[in-house]
Tab-separated table of C-alpha atoms in Angstrom:
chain	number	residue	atom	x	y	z
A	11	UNK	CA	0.000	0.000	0.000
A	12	UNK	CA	0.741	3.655	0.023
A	13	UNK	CA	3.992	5.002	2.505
A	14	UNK	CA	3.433	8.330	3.993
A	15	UNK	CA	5.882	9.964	5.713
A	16	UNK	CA	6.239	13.003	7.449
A	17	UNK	CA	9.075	15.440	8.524
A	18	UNK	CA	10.583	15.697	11.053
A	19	UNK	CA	9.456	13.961	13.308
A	20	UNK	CA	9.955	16.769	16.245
A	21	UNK	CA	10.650	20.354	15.981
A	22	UNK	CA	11.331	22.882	18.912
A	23	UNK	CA	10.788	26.276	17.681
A	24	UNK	CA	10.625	29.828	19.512
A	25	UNK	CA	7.521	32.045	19.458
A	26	UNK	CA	8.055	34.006	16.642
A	27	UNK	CA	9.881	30.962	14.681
A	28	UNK	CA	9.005	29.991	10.876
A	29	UNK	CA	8.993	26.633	10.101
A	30	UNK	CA	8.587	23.806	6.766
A	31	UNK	CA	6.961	20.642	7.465
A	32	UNK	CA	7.410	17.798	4.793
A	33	UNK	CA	5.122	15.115	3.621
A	34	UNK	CA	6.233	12.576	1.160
A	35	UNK	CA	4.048	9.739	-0.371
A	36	UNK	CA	4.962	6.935	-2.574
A	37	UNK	CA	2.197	6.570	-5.074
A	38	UNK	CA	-0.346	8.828	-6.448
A	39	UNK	CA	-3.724	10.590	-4.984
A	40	UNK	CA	-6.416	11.917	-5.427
A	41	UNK	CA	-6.551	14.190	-2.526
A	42	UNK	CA	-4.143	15.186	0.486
A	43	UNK	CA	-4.569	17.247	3.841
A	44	UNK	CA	-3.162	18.483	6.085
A	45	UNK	CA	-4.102	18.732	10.042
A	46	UNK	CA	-3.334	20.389	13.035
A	47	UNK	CA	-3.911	18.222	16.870
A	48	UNK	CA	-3.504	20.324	19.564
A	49	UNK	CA	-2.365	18.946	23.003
A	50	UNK	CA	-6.347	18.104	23.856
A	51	UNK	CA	-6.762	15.708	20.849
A	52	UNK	CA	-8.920	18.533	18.808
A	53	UNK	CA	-7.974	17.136	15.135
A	54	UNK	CA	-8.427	20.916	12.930
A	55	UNK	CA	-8.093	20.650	9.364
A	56	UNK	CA	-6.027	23.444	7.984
A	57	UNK	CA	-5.856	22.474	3.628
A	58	UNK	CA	-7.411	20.421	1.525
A	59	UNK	CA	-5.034	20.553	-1.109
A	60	UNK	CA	-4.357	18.188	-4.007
A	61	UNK	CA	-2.178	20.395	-5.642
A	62	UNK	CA	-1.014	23.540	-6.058
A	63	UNK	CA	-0.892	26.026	-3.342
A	64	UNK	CA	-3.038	27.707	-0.557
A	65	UNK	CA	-2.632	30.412	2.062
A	66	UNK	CA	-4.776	30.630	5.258
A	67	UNK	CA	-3.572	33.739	7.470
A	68	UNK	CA	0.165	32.954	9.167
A	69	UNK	CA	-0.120	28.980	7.310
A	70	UNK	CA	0.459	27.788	3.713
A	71	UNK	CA	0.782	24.741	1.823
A	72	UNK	CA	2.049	23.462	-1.478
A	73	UNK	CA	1.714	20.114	-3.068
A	74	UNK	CA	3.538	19.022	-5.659
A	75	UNK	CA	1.830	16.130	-6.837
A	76	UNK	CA	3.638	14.893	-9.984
A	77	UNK	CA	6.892	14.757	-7.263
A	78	UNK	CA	4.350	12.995	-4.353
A	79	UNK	CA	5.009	15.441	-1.238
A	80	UNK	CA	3.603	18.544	-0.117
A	81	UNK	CA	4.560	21.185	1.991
A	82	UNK	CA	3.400	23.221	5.330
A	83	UNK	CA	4.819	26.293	5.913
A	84	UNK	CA	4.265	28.233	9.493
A	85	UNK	CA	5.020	31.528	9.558
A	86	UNK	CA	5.389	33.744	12.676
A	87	UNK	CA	4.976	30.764	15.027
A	88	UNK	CA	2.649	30.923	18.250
A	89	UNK	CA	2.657	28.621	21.365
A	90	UNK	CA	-1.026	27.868	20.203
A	91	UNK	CA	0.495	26.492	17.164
A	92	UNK	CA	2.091	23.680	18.888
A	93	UNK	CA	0.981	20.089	18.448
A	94	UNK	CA	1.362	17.467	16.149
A	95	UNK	CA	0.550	18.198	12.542
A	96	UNK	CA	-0.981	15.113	10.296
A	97	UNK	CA	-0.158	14.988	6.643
A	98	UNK	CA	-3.346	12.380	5.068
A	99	UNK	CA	-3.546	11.266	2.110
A	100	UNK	CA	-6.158	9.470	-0.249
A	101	UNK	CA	-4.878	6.770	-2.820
A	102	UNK	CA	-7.718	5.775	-4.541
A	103	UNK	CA	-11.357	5.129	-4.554
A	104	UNK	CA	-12.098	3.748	-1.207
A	105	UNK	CA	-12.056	7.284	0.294
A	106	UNK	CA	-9.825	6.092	3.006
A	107	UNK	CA	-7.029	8.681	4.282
A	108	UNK	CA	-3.892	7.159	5.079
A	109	UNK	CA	-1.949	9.093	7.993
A	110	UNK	CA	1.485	10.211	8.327
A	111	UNK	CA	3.229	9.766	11.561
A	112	UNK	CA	3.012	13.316	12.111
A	113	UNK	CA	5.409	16.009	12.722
A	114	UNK	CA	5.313	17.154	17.111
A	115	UNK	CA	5.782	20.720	17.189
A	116	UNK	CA	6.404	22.375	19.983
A	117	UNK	CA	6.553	26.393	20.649
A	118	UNK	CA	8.592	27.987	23.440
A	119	UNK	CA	7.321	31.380	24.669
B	11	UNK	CA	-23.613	25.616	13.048
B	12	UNK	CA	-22.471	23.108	15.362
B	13	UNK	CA	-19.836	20.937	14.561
B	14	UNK	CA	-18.957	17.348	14.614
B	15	UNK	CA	-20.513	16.334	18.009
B	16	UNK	CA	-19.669	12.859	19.224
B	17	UNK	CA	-21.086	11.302	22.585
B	18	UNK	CA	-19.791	10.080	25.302
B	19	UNK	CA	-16.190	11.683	25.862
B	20	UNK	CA	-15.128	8.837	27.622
B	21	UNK	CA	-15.871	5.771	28.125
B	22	UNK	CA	-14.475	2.812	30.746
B	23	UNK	CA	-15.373	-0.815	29.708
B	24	UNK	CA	-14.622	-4.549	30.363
B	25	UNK	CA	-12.626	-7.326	28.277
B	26	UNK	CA	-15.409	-9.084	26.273
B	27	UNK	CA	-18.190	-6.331	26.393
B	28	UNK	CA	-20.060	-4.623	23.995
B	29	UNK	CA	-19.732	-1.056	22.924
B	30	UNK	CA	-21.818	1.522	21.094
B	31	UNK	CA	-20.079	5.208	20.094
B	32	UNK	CA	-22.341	7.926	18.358
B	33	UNK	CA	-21.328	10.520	15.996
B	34	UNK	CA	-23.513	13.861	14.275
B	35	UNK	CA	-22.249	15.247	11.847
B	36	UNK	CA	-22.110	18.908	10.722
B	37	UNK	CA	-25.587	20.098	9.067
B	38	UNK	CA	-25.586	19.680	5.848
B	39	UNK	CA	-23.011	17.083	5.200
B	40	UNK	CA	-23.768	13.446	4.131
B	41	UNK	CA	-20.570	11.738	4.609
B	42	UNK	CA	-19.364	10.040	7.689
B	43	UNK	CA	-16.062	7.991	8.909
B	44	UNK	CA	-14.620	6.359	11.464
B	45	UNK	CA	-11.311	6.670	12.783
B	46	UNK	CA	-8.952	5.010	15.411
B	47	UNK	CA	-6.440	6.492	17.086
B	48	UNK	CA	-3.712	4.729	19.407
B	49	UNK	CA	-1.796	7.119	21.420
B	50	UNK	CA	1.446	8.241	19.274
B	51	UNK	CA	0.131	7.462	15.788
B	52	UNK	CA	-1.989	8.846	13.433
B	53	UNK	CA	-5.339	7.755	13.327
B	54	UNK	CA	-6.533	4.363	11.375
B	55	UNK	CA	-9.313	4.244	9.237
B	56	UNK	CA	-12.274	2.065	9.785
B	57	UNK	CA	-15.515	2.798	8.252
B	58	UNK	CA	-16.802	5.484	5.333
B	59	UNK	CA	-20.611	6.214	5.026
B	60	UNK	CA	-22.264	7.965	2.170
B	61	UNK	CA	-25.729	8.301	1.948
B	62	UNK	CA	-26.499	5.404	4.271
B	63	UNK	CA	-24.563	3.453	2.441
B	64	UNK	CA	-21.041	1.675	3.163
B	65	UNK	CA	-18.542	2.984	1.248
B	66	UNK	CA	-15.196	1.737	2.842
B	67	UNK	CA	-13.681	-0.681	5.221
B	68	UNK	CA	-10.298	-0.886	6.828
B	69	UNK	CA	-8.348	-3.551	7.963
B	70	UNK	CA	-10.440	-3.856	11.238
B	71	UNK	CA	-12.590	-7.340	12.463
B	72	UNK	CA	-15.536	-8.187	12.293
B	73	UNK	CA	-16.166	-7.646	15.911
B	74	UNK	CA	-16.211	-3.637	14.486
B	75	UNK	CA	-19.812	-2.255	12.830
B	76	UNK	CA	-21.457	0.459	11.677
B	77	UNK	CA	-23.738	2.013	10.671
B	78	UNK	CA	-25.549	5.726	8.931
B	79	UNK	CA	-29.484	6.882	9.844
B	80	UNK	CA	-31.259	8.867	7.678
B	81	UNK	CA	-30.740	12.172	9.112
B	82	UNK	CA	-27.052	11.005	8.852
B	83	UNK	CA	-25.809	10.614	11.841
B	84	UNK	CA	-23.661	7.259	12.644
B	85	UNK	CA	-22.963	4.680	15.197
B	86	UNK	CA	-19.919	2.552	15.765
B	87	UNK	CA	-20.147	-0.617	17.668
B	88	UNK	CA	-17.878	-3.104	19.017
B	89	UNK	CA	-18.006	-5.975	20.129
B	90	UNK	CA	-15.966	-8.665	22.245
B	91	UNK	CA	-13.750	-5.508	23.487
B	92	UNK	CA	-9.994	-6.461	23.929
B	93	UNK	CA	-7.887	-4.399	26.034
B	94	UNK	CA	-5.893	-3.448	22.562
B	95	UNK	CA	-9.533	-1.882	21.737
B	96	UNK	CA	-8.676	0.936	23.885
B	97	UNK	CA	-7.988	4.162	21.934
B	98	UNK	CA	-9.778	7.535	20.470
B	99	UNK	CA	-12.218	6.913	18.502
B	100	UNK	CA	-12.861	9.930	15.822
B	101	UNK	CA	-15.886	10.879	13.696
B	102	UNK	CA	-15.662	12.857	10.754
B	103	UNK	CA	-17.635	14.512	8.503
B	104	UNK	CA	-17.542	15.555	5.451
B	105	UNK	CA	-20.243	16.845	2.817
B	106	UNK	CA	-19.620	14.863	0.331
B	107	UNK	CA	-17.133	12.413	-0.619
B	108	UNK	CA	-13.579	13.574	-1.847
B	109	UNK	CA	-13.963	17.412	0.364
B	110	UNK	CA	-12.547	18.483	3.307
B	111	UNK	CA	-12.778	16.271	6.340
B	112	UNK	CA	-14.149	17.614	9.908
B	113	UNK	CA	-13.589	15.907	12.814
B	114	UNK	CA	-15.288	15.430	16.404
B	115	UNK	CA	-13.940	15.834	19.396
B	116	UNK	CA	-13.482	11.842	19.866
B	117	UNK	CA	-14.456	9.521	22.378
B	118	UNK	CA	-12.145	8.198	24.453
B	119	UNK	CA	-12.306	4.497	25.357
B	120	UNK	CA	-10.560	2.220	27.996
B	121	UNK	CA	-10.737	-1.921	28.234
B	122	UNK	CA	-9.688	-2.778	31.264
């Protein structure tokens, strides 16, 4: 089946901080997003993005699908950015998402 | 509008019980899955509903069912609980299939 992986696998950052977050996946998709968890389990999606790229205030993401991996950029970090951040992907036409390991973020303050 | 809401929070049960997990999802939106998640991983897929119907299955036993009502909402039941049962369980909804996926708030369940 389909490999997701995510990068890396922990980042300490300070408040303030920019950051890239890397997804890689072996085969194609049809769709890909990304997620935010925050320390309480809340799962948040933050881009649906199969391609291309998108901008949501301080957060952006590119994916590059014809190279399989896509991209989260945070900008500007807060300590309520900090978490662990989900790449998922969907491979075909089961509508399953398959989950990265995710990437633990913390902020300092 | 209200989102995902998924009942109960928590949840403590016994080796070899029965377990039923209840999911509504966001007004509007027809699609509904099932997720588990084990603490330090990324959640595992185990059921897709659209329009009532069953739409995927992951690699999870029989002892795991579902199901989608006609005003959408879903159940998740378990049976036979193992002690490797316990995890978060996430709903998600989406409003149709292949569009942005919104999840619950989880319930959290314990085999003891």
């Amino acid at each position: 089946g389909i490999q997701v992986e995510q990068s890396p696998p922990d980042l300490i950052l300070q408040e303030g901080a920019n950051s890239t977050l890397r997804c890689n996946f072996s085969d194609s998709v049809n769709n890909l997003q990304w997620f935010h968890q925050n320390p309480w389990g809340q799962l948040i999606n933050l881009f649906y993005i199969p391609s291309g790229t998108k901008q949501n205030g301080r957060l952006s993401a590119t994916t590059v699908a014809t190279e399989r991996y896509s991209l989260l950029y945070i900008s500007s970090s807060q300590t309520t950015d900090s978490g662990v951040y989900f790449c998922a992907v969907e491979p075909g036409s089961n509508y399953q998402l398959i989950w990265g390991a995710g990437t633990k973020l913390i902020i300092k303050p | 509008d209200a989102g995902v809401t998924q009942s109960p929070t928590h949840l403590i049960k016994t080796r070899g019980q029965h377990v039923t997990l209840r999911c509504s999802p966001i007004s509007g939106h027809k699609s509904v899955s099932w997720y588990q998640q084990v603490l330090g991983q990324g959640p595992q897929f185990i059921f897709q509903y659209y329009e009532k119907e069953e739409r995927g299955r992951g690699n999870f036993p029989d002892r795991f069912s579902a199901r989608q009502f006609p005003n959408y909402s879903s159940e998740l039941n378990v049976n036979a609980l193992l002690l490797g049962d316990s995890a978060l369980y996430l709903c998600a909804s989406s409003l149709v299939e292949q569009s942005p996926l919104h999840f619950g708030n989880g319930t959290r369940l314990t085999v003891t």
